[in-house]
PDB file of N, CA and C in Angstrom:
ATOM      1  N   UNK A   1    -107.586  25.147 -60.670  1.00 59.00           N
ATOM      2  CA  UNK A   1    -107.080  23.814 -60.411  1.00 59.00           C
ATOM      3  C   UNK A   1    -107.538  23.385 -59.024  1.00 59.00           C
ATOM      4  N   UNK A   2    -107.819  22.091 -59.061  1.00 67.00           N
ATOM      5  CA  UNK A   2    -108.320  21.401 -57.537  1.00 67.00           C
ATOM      6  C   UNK A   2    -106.948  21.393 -56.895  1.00 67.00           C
ATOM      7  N   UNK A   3    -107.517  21.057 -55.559  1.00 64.00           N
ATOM      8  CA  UNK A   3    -106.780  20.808 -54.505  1.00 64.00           C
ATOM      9  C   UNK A   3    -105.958  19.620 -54.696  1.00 64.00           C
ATOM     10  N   UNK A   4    -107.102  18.344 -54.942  1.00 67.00           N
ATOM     11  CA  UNK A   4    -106.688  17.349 -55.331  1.00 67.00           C
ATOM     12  C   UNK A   4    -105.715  17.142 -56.287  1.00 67.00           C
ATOM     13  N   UNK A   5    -105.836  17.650 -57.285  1.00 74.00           N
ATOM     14  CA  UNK A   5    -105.068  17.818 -59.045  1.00 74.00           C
ATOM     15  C   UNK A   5    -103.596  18.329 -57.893  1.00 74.00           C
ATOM     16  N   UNK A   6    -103.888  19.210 -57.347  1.00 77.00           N
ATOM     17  CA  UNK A   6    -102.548  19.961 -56.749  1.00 77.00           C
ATOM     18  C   UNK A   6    -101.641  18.857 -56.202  1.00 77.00           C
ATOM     19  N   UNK A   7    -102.376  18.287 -55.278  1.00 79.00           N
ATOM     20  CA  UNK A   7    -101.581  17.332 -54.041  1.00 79.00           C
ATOM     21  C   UNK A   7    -100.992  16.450 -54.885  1.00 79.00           C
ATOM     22  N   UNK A   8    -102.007  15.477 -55.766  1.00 81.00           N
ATOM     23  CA  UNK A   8    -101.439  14.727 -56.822  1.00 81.00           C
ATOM     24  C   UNK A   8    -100.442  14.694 -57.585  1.00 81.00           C
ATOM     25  N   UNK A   9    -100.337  15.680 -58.178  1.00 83.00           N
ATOM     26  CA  UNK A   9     -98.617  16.354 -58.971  1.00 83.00           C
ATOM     27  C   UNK A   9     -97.874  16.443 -57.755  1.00 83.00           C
ATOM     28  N   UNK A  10     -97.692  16.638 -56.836  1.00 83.00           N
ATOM     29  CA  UNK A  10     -96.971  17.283 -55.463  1.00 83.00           C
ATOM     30  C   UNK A  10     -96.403  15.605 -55.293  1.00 83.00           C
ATOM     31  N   UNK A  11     -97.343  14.639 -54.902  1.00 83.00           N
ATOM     32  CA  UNK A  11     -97.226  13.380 -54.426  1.00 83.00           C
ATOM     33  C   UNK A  11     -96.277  12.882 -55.229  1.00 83.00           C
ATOM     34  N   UNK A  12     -96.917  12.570 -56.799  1.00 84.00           N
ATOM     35  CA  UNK A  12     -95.953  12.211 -57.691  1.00 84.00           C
ATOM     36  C   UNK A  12     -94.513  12.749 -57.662  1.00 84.00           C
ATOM     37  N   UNK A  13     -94.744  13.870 -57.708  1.00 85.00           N
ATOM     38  CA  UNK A  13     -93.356  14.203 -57.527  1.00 85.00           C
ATOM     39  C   UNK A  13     -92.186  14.194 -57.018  1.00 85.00           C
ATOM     40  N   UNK A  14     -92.496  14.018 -55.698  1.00 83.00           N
ATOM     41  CA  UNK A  14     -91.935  13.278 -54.492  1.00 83.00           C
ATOM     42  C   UNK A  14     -91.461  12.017 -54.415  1.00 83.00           C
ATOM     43  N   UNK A  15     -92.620  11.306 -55.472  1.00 82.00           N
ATOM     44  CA  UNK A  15     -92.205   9.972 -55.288  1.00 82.00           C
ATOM     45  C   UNK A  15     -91.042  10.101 -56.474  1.00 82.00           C
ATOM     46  N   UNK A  16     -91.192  10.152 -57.747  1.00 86.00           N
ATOM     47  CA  UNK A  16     -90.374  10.347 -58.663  1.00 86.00           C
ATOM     48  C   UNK A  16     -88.603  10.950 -57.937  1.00 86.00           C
ATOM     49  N   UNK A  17     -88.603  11.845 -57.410  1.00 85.00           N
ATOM     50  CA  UNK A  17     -87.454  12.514 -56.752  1.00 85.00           C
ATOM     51  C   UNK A  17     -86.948  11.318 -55.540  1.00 85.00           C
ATOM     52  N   UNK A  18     -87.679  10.439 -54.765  1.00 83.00           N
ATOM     53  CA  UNK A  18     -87.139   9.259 -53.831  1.00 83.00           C
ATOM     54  C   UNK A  18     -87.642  10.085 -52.593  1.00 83.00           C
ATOM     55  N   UNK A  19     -88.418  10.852 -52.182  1.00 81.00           N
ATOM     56  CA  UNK A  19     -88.745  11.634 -51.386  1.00 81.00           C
ATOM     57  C   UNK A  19     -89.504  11.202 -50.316  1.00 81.00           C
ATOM     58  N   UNK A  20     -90.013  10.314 -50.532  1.00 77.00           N
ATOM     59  CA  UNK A  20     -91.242   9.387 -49.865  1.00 77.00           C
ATOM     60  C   UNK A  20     -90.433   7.882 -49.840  1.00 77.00           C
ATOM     61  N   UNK A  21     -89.687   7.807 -50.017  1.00 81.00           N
ATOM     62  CA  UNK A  21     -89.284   6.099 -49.842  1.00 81.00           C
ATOM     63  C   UNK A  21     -88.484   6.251 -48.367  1.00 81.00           C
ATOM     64  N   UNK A  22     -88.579   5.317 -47.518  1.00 79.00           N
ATOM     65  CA  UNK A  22     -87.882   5.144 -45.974  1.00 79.00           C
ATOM     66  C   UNK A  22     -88.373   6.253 -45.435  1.00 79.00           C
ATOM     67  N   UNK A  23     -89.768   7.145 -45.146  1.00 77.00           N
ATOM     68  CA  UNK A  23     -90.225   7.745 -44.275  1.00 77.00           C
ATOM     69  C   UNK A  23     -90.431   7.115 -42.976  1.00 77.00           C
ATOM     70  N   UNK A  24     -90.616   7.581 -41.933  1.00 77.00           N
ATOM     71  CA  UNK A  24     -90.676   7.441 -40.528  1.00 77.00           C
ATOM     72  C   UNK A  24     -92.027   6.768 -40.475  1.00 77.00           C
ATOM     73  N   UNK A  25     -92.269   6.006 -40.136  1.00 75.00           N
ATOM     74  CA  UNK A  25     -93.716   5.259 -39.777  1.00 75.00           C
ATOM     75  C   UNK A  25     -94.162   4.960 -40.685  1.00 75.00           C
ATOM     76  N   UNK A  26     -93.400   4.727 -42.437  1.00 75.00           N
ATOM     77  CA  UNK A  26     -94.089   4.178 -43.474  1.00 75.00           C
ATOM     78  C   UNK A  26     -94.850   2.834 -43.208  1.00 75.00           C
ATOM     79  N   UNK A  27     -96.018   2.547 -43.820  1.00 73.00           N
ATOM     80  CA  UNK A  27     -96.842   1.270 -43.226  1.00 73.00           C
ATOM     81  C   UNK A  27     -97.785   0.729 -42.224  1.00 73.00           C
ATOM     82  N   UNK A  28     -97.236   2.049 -41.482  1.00 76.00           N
ATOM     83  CA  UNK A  28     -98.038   1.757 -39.704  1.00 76.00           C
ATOM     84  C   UNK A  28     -99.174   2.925 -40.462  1.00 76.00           C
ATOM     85  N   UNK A  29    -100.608   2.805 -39.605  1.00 74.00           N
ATOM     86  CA  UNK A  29    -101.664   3.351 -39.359  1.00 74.00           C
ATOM     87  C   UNK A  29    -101.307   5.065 -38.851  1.00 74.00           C
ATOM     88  N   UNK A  30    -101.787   5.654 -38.880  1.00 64.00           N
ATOM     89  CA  UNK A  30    -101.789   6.937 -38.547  1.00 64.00           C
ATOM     90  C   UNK A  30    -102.614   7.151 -37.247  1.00 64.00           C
ATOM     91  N   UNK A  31    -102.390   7.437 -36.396  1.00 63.00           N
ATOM     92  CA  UNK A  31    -102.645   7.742 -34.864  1.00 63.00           C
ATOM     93  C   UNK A  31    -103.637   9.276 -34.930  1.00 63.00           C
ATOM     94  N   UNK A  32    -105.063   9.462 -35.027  1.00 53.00           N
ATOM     95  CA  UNK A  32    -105.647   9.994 -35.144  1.00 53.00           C
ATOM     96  C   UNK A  32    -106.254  10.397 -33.870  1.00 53.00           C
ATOM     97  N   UNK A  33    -106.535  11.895 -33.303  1.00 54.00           N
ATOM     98  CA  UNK A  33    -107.646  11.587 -32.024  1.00 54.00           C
ATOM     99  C   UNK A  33    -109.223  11.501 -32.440  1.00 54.00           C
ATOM    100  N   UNK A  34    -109.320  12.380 -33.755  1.00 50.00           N
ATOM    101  CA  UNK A  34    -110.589  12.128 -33.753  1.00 50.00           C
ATOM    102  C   UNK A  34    -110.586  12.635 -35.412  1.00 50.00           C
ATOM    103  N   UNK A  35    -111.977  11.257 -36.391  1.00 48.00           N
ATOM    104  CA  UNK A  35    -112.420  11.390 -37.467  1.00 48.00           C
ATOM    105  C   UNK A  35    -112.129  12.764 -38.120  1.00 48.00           C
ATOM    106  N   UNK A  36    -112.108  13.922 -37.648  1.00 49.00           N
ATOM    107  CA  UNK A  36    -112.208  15.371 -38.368  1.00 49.00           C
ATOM    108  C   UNK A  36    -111.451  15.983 -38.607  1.00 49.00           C
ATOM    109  N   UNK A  37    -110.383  15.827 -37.620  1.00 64.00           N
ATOM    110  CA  UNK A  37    -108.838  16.256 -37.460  1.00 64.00           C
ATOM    111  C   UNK A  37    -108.064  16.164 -38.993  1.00 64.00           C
ATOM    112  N   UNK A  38    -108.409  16.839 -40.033  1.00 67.00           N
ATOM    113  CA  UNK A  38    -107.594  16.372 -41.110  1.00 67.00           C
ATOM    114  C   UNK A  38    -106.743  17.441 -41.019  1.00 67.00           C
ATOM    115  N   UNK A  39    -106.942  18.678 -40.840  1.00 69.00           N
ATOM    116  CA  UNK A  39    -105.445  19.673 -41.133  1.00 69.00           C
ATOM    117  C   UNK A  39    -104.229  19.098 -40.148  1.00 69.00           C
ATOM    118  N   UNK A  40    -104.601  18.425 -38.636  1.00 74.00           N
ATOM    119  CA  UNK A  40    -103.566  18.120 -38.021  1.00 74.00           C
ATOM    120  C   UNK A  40    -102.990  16.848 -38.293  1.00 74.00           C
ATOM    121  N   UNK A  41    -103.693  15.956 -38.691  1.00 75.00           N
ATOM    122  CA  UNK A  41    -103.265  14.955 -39.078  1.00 75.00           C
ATOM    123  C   UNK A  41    -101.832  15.235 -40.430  1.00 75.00           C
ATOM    124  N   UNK A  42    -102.468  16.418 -41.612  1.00 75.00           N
ATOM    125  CA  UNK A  42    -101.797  16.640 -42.544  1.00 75.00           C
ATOM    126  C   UNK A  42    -100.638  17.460 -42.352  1.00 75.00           C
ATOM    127  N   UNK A  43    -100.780  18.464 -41.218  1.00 74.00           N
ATOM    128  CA  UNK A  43     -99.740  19.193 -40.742  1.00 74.00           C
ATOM    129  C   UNK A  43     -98.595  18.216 -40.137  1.00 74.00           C
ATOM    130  N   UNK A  44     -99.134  17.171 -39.141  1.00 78.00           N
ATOM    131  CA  UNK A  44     -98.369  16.343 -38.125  1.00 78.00           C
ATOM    132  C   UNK A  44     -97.220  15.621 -39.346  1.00 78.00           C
ATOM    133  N   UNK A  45     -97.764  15.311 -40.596  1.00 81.00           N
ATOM    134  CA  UNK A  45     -97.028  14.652 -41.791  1.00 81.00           C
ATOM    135  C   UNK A  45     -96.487  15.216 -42.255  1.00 81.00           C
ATOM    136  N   UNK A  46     -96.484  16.701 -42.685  1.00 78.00           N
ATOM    137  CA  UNK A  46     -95.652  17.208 -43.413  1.00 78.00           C
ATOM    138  C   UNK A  46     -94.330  18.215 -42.215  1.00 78.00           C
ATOM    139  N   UNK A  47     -94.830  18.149 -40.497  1.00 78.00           N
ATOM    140  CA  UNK A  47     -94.068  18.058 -39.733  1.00 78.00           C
ATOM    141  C   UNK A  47     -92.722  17.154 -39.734  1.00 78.00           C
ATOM    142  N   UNK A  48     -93.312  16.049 -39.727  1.00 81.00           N
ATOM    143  CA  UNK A  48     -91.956  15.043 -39.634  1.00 81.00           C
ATOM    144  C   UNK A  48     -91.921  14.537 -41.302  1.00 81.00           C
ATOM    145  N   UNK A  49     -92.044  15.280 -42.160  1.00 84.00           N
ATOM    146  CA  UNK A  49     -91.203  15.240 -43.333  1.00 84.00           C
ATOM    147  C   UNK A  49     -90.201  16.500 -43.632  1.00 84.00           C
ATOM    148  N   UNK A  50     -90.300  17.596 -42.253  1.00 81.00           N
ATOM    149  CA  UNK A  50     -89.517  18.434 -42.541  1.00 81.00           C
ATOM    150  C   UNK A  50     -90.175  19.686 -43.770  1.00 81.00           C
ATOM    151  N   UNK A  51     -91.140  19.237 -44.047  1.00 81.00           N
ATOM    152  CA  UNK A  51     -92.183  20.485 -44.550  1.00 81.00           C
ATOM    153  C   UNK A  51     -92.875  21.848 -43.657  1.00 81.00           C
ATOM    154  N   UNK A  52     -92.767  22.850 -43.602  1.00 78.00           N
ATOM    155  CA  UNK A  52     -93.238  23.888 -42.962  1.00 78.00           C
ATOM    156  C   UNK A  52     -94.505  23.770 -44.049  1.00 78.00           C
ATOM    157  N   UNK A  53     -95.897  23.804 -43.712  1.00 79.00           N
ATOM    158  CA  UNK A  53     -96.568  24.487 -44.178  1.00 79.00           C
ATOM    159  C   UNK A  53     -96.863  26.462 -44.551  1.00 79.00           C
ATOM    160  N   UNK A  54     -97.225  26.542 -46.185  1.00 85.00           N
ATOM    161  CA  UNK A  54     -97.267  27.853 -45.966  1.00 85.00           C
ATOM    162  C   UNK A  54     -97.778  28.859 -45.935  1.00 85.00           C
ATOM    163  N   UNK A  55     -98.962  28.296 -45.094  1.00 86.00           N
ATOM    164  CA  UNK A  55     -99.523  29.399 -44.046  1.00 86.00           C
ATOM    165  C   UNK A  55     -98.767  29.251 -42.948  1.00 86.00           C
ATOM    166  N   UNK A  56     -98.130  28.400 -42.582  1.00 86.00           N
ATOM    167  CA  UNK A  56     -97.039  28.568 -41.023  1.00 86.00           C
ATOM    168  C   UNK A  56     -95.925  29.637 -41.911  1.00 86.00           C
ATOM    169  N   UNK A  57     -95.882  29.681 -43.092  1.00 90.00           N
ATOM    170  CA  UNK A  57     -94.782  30.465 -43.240  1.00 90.00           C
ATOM    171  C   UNK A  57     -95.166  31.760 -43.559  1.00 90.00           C
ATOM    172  N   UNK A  58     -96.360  32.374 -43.974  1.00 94.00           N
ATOM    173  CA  UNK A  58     -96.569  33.415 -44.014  1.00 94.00           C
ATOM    174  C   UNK A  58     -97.424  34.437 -43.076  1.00 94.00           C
ATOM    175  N   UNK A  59     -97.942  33.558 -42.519  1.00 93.00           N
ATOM    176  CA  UNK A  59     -98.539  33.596 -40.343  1.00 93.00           C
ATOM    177  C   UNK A  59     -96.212  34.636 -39.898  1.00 93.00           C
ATOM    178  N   UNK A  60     -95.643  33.664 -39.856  1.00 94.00           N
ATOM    179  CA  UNK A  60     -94.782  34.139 -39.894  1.00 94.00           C
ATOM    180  C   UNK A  60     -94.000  35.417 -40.130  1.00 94.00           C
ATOM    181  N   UNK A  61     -94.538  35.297 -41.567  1.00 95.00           N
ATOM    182  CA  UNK A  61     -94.064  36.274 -42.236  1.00 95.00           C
ATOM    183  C   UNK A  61     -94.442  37.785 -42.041  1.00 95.00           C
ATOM    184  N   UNK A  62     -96.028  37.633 -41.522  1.00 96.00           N
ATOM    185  CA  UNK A  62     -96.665  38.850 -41.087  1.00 96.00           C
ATOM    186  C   UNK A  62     -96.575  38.847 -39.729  1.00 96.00           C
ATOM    187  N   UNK A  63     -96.432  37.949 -38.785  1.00 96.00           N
ATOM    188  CA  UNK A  63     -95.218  38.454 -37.870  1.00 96.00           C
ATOM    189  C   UNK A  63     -94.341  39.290 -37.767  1.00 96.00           C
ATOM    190  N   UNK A  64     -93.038  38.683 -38.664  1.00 96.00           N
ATOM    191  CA  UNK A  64     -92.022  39.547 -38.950  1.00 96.00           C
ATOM    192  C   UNK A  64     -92.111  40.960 -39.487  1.00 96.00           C
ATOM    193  N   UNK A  65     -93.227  41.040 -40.308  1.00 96.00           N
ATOM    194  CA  UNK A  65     -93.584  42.578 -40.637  1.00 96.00           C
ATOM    195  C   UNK A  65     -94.431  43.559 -40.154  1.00 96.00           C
ATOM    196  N   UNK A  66     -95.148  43.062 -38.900  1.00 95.00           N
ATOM    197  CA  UNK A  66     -95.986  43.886 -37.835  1.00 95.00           C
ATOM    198  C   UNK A  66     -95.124  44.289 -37.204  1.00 95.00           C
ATOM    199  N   UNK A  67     -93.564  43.606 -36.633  1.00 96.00           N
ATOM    200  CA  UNK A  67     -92.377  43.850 -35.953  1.00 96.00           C
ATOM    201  C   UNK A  67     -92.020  44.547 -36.064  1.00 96.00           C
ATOM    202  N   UNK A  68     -91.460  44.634 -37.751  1.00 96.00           N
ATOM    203  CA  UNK A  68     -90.801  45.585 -38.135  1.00 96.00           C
ATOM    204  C   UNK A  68     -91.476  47.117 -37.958  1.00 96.00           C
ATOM    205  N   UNK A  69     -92.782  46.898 -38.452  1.00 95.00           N
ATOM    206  CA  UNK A  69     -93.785  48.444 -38.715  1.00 95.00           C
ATOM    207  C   UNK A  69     -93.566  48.796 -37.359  1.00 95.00           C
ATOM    208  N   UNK A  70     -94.041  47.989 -36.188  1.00 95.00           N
ATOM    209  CA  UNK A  70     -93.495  48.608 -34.844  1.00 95.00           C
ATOM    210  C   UNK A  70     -92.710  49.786 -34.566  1.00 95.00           C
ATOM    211  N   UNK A  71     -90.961  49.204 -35.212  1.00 95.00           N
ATOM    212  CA  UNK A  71     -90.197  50.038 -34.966  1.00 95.00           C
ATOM    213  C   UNK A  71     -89.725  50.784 -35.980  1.00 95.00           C
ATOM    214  N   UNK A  72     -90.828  51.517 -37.078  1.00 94.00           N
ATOM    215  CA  UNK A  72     -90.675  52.215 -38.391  1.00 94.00           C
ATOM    216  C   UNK A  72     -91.159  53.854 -38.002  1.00 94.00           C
ATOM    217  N   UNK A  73     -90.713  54.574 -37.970  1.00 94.00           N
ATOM    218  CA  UNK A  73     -91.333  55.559 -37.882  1.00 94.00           C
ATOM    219  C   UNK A  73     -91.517  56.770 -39.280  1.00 94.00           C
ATOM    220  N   UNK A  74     -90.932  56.349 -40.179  1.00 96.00           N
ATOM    221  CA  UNK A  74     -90.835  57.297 -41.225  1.00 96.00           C
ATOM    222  C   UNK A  74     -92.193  56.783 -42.141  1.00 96.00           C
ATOM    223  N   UNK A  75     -92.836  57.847 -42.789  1.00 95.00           N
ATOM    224  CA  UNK A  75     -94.678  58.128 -43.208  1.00 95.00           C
ATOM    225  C   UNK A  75     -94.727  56.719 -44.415  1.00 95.00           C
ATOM    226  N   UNK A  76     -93.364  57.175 -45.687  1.00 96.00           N
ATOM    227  CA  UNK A  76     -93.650  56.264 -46.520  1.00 96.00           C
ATOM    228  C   UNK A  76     -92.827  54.578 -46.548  1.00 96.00           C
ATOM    229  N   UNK A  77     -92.206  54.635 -45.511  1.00 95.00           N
ATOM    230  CA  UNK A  77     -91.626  53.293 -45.198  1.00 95.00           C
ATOM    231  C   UNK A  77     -93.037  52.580 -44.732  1.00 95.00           C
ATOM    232  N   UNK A  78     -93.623  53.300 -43.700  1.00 95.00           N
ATOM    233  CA  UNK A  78     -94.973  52.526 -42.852  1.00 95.00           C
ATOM    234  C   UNK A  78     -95.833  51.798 -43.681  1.00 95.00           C
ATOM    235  N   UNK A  79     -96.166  53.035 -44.870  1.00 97.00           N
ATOM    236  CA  UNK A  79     -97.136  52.518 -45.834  1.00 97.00           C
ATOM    237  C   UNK A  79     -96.914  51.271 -46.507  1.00 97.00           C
ATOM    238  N   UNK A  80     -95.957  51.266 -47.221  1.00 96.00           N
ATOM    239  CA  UNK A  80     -95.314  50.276 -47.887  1.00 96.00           C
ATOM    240  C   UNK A  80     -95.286  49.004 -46.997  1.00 96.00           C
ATOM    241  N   UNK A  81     -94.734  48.819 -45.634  1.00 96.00           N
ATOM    242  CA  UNK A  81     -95.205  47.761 -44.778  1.00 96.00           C
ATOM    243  C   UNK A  81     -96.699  47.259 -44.729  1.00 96.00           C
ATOM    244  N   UNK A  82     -97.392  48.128 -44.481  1.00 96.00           N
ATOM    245  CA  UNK A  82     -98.670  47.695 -44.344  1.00 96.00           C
ATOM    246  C   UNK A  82     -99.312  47.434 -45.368  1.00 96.00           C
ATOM    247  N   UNK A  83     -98.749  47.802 -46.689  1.00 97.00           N
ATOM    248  CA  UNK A  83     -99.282  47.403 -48.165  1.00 97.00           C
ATOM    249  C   UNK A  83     -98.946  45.830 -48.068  1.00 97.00           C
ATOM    250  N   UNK A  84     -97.594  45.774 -47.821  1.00 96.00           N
ATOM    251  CA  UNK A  84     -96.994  44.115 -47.746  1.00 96.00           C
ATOM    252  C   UNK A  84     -97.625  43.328 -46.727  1.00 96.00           C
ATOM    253  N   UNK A  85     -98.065  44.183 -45.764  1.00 96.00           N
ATOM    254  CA  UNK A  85     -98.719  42.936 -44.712  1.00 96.00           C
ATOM    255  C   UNK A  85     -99.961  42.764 -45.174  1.00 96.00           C
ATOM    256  N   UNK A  86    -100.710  43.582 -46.044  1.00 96.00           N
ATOM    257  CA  UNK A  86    -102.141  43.372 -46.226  1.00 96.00           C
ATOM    258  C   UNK A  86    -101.838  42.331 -47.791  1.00 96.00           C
ATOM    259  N   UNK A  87    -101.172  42.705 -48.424  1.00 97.00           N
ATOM    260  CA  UNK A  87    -101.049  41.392 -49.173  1.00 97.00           C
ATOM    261  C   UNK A  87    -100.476  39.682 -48.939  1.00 97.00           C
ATOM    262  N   UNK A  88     -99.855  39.642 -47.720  1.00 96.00           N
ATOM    263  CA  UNK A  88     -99.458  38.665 -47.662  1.00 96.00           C
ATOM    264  C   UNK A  88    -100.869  38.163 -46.731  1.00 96.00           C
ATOM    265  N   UNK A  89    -101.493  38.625 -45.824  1.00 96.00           N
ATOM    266  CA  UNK A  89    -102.701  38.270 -45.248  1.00 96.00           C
ATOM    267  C   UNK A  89    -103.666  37.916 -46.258  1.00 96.00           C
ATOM    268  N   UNK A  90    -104.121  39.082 -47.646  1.00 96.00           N
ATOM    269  CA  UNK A  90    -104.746  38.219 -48.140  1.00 96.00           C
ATOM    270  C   UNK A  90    -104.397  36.786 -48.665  1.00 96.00           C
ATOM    271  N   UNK A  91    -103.142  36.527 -49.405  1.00 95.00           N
ATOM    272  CA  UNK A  91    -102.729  35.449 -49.844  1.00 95.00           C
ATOM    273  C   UNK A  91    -103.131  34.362 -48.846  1.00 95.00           C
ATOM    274  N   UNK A  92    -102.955  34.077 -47.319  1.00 94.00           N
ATOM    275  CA  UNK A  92    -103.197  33.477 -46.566  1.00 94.00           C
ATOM    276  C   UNK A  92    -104.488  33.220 -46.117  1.00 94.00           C
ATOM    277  N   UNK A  93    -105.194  34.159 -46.135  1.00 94.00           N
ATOM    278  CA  UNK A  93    -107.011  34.261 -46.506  1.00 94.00           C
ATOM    279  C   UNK A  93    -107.401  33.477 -47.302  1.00 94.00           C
ATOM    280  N   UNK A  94    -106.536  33.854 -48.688  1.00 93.00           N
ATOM    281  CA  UNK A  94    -107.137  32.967 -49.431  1.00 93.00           C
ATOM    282  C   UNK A  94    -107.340  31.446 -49.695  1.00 93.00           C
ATOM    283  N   UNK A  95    -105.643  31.192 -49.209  1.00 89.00           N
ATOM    284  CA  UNK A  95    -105.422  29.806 -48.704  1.00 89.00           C
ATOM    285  C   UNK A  95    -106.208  28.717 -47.741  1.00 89.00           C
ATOM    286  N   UNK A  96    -106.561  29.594 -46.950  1.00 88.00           N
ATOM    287  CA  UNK A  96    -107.512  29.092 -45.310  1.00 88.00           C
ATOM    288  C   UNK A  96    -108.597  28.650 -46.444  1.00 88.00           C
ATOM    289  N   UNK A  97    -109.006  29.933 -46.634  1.00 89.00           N
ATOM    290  CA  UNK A  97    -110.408  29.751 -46.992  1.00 89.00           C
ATOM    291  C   UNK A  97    -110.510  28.339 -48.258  1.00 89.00           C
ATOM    292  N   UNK A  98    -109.104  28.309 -49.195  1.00 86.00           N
ATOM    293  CA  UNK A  98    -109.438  27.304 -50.406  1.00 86.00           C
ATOM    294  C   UNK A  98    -109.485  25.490 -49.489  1.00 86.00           C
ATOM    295  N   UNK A  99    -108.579  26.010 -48.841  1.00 78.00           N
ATOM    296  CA  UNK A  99    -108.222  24.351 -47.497  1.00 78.00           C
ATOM    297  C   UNK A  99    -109.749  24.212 -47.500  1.00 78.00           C
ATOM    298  N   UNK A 100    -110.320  25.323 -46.547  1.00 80.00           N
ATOM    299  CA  UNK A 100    -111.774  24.845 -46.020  1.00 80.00           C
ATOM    300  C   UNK A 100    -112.762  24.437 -46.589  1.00 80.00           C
ATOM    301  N   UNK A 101    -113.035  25.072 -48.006  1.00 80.00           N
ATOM    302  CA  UNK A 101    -113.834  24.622 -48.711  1.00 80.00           C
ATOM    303  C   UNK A 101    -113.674  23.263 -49.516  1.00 80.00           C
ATOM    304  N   UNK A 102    -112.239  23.469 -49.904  1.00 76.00           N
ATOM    305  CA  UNK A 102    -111.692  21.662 -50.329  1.00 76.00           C
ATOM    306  C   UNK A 102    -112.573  20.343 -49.430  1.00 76.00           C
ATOM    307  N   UNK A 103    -112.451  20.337 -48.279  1.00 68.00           N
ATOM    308  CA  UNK A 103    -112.055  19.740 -47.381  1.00 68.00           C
ATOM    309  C   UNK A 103    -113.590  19.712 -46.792  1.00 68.00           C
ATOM    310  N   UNK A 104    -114.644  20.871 -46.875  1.00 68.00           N
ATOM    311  CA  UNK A 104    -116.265  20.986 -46.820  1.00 68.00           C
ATOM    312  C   UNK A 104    -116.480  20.168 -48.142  1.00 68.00           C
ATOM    313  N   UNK A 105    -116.479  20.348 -49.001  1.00 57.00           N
ATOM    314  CA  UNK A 105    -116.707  19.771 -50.465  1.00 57.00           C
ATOM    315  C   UNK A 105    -115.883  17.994 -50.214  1.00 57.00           C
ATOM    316  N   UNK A 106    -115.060  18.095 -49.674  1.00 49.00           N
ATOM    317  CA  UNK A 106    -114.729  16.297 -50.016  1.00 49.00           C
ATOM    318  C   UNK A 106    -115.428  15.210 -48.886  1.00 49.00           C
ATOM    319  N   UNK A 107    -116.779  16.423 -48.455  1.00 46.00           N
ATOM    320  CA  UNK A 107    -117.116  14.820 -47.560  1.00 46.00           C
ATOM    321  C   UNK A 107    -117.560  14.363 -47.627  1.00 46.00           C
TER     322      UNK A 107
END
C-alpha cells in the first residue's frame, strides 16, 4: 500500500470522526522556511494536533530499552532486550527509509 492510499484513509477518517474541524490555523498558509522541509512541516502539524509521530515513539521506545539493558545484568534477560531493541529499530528503519523514498518518488 502507498503512502498516499495510507494518509488518505487516515485524512478521511479524521474528517468523518470531526477531528479536523476548528483546528488551530485552519485557512491561514503554512509558514514554511524552506521548499524541502516536508517532514517538519508534517511533524510541526501533527505537533499541534496533539499527534506524536511514530518514529518519535519508537526512537523512544529504544531509549527506554537501552536504559533498561544498562541496568540488566542477568545473561537471558539481556538477550531478550536486545532481541526487542533490534526489532523495534528495524521497524523504524523501515519506516525512515518508506518516508524517504515516498517523498524521493513524489517529486
Amino acid at each position: 500500500m502507498k503512502w498516499s492510499s495510507l494518509s488518505e484513509r487516515q485524512i478521511l477518517k479524521a474528517q468523518a470522526e470531526g477531528q479536523l474541524d476548528n483546528l488551530k490555523g485552519a485557512g491561514k498558509p503554512l509558514n514554511t522556511r524552506s521548499g524541502n522541509d516536508t517532514d517538519a512541516a508534517g511533524f510541526r502539524i501533527m505537533a499541534e494536533a496533539g499527534v506524536v509521530p511514530r518514529e518519535f515513539e519508537m526512537r523512544k521506545e529504544i531509549e527506554a530499552l537501552n536504559a533498561q539493558l544498562k541496568e540488566t545484568v542477568e545473561a537471558e534477560a539481556r538477550k531478550a532486550l536486545i532481541r526487542r531493541i533490534a526489532q523495534v529499530q528495524l521497524r523504524l528503519d523501515i519506516e525512515v527509509e518508506a518516508r524517504r523514498k515516498y517523498y524521493r518518488t513524489g517529486d
